[in-house]
CSV table of C-alpha atoms in Angstrom, one decimal:
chain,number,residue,atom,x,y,z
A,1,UNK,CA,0.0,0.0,0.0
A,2,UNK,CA,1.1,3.4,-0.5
A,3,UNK,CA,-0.7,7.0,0.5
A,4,UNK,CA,-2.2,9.6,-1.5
A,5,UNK,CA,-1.3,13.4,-1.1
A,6,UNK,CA,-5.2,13.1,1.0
A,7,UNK,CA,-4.2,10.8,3.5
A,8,UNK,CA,-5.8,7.9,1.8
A,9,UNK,CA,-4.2,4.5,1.0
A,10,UNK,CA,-4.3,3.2,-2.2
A,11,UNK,CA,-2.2,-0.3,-3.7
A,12,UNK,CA,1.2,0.1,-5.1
A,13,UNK,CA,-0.5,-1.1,-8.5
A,14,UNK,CA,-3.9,1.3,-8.3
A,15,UNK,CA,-4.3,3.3,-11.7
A,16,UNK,CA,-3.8,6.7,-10.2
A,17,UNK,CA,-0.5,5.0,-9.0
A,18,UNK,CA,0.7,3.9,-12.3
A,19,UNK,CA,-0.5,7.1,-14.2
A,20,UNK,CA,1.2,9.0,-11.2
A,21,UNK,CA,4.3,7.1,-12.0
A,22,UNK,CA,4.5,7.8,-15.9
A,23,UNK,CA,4.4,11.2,-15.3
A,24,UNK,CA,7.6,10.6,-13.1
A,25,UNK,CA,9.5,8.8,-15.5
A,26,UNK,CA,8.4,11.6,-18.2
A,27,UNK,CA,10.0,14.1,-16.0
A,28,UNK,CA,13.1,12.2,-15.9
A,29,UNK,CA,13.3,11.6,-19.4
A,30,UNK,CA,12.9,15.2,-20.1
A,31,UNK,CA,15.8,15.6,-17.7
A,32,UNK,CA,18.3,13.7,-19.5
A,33,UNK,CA,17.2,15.5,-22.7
A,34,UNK,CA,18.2,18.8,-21.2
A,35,UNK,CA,21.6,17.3,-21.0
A,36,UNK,CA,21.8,16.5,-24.6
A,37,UNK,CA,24.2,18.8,-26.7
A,38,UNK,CA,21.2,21.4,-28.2
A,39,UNK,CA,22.6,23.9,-31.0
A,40,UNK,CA,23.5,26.9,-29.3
A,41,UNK,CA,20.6,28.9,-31.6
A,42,UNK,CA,17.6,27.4,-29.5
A,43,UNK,CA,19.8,25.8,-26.3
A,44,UNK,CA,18.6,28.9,-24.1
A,45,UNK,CA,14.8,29.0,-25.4
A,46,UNK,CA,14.4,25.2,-24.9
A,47,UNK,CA,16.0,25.1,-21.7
A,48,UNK,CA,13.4,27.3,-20.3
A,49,UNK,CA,11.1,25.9,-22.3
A,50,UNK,CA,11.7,22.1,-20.5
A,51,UNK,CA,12.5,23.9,-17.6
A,52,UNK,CA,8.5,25.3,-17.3
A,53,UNK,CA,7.0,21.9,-18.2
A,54,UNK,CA,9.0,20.1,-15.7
A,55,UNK,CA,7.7,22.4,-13.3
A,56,UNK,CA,4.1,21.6,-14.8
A,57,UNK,CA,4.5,17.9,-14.8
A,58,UNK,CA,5.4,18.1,-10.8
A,59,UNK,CA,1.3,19.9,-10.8
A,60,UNK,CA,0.4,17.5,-13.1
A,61,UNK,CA,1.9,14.8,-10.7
A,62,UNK,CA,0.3,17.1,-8.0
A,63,UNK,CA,-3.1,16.8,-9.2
A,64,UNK,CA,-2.8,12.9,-10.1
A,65,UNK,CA,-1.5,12.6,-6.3
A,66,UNK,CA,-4.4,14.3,-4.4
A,67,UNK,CA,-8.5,12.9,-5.7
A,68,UNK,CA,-10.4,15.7,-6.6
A,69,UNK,CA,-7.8,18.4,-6.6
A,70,UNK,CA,-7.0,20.8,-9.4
A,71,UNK,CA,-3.5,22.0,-9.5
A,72,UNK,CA,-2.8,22.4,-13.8
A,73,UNK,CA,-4.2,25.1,-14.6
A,74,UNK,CA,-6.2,25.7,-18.2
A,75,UNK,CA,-3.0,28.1,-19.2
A,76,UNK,CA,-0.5,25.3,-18.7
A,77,UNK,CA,-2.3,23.6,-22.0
A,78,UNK,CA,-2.2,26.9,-23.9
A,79,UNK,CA,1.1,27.8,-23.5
A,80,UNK,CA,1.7,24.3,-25.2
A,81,UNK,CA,-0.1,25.5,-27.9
A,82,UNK,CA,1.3,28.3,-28.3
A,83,UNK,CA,4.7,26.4,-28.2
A,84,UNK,CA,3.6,24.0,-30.5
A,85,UNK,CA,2.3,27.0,-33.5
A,86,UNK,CA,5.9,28.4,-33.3
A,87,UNK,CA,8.2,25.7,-33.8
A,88,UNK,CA,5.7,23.9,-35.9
A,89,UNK,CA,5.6,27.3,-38.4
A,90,UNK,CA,9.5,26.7,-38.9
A,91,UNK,CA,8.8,23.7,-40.2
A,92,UNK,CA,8.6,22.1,-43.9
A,93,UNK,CA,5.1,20.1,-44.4
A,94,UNK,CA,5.6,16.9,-43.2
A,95,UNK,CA,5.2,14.6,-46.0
A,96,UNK,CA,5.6,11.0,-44.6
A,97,UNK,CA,6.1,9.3,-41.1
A,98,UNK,CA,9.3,9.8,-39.4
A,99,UNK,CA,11.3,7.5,-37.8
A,100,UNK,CA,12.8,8.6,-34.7
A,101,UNK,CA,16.5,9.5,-34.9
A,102,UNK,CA,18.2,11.7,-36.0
A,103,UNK,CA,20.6,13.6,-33.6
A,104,UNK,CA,20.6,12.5,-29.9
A,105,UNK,CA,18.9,14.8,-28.5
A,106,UNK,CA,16.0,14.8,-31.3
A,107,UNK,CA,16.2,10.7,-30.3
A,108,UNK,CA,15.8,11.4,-26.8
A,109,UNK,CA,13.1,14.0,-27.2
A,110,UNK,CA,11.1,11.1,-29.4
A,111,UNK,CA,11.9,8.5,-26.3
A,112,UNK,CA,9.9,11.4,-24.2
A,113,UNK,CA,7.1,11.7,-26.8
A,114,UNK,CA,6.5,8.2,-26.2
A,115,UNK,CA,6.8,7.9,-22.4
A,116,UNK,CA,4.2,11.2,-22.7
A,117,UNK,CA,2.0,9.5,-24.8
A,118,UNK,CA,2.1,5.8,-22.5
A,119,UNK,CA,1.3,8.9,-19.4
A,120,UNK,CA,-1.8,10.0,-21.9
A,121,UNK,CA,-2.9,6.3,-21.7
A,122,UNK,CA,-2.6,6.1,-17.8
A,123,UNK,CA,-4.4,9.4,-17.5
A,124,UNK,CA,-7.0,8.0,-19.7
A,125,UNK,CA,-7.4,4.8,-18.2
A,126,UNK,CA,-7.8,6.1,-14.9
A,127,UNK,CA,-10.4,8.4,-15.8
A,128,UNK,CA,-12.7,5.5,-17.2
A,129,UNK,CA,-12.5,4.6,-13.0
A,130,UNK,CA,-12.5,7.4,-11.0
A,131,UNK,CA,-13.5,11.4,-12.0
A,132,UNK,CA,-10.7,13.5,-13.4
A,133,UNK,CA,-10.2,16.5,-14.5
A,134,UNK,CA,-9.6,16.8,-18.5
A,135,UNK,CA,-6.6,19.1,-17.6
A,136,UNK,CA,-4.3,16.9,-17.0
A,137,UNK,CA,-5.0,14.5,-20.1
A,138,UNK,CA,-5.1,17.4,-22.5
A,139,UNK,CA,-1.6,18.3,-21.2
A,140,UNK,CA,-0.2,15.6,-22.2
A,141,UNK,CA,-2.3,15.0,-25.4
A,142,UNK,CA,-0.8,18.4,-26.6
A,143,UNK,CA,3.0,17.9,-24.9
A,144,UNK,CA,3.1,14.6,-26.9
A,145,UNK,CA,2.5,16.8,-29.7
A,146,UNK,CA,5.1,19.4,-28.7
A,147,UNK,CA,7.9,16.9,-28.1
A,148,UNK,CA,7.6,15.3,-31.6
A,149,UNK,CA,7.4,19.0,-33.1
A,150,UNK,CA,10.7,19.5,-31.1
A,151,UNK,CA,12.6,16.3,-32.3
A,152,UNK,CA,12.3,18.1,-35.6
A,153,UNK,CA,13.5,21.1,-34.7
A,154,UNK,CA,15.5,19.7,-33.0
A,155,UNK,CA,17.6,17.5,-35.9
A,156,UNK,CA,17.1,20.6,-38.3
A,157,UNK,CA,18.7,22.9,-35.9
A,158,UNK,CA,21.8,20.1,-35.4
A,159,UNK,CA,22.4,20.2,-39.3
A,160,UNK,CA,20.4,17.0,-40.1
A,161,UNK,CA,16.3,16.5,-41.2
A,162,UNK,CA,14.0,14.0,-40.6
A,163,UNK,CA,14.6,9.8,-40.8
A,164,UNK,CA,12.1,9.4,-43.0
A,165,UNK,CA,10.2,5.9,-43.0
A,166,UNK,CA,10.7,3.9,-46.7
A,167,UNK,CA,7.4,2.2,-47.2
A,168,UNK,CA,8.0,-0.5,-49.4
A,169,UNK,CA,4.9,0.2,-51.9
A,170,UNK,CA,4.1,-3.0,-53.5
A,171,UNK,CA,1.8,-3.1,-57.0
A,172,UNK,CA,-1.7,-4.9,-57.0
């Protein structure tokens, strides 16, 4: 058993457990990209910019933590968005998938999409059992978004593009 941020206990394995979790590890993932080599162009802007949503994963995490609490704030998703608008208008039109790679840090910002997007699941799953806020999923709906935006950049800004995927097209 473990306790909740209200005093309650709840098993090591509950939902609001695992979802709390995944945020964690999110956080820490986004922690080791920080420490990736980023052009010097955009190393100051993104280091704030990672800096902010660790700080809104830990109230993300917050919220998760305490039933019935509201600590992510409406703004928090915004400002993603408005992240998202300005590194996705320096951008070419993606064209086909992307296979994640590129430079390291671009790599490791894909290996936090994912981990964002298995949070996203947690979130969601969770919220088929108890009563959540939408907050907190559409944080991480639109960070998932943001991070995959941000391996682009990122690989553009190191001197390299996207690993594009080679569908073998085969004739009917």
């Amino acid at each position: 058993m473990t306790g909740l941020g209200d005093g309650s206990r709840v098993e090591k394995d509950h939902l609001r457990i695992c979802a709390m979790g995944d945020i964690d590890e999110l956080n820490s993932e986004i922690g080791v990209l920080m420490t990736e080599q980023i052009p010097e162009g955009i190393s100051a802007e993104l280091h704030e910019l990672f800096l902010q949503v660790q700080h809104d994963l830990f109230d993300l995490g917050g919220e998760l933590c305490i039933p019935n609490y509201t600590l992510l704030k409406e703004e928090q998703v915004a400002q993603l968005d408005v992240w998202l608008k300005q590194y996705n208008d320096t951008l070419p039109k993606l064209e086909e998938f992307i296979l994640p790679g590129g430079s390291r840090a671009a790599a490791q910002a894909h290996i936090c999409r994912t981990v964002c997007r298995r949070a996203e699941r947690s979130i969601v799953k969770l919220g088929r059992h108890e009563p959540i806020h939408d907050t907190p999923r559409q944080y991480v709906n639109r960070l998932s978004d943001l991070l995959f935006v941000l391996a682009r950049v990122l690989n553009r800004a190191a001197g390299g593009a996207d690993v594009l995927w080679h569908h073998k097209k085969t004739a009917e």
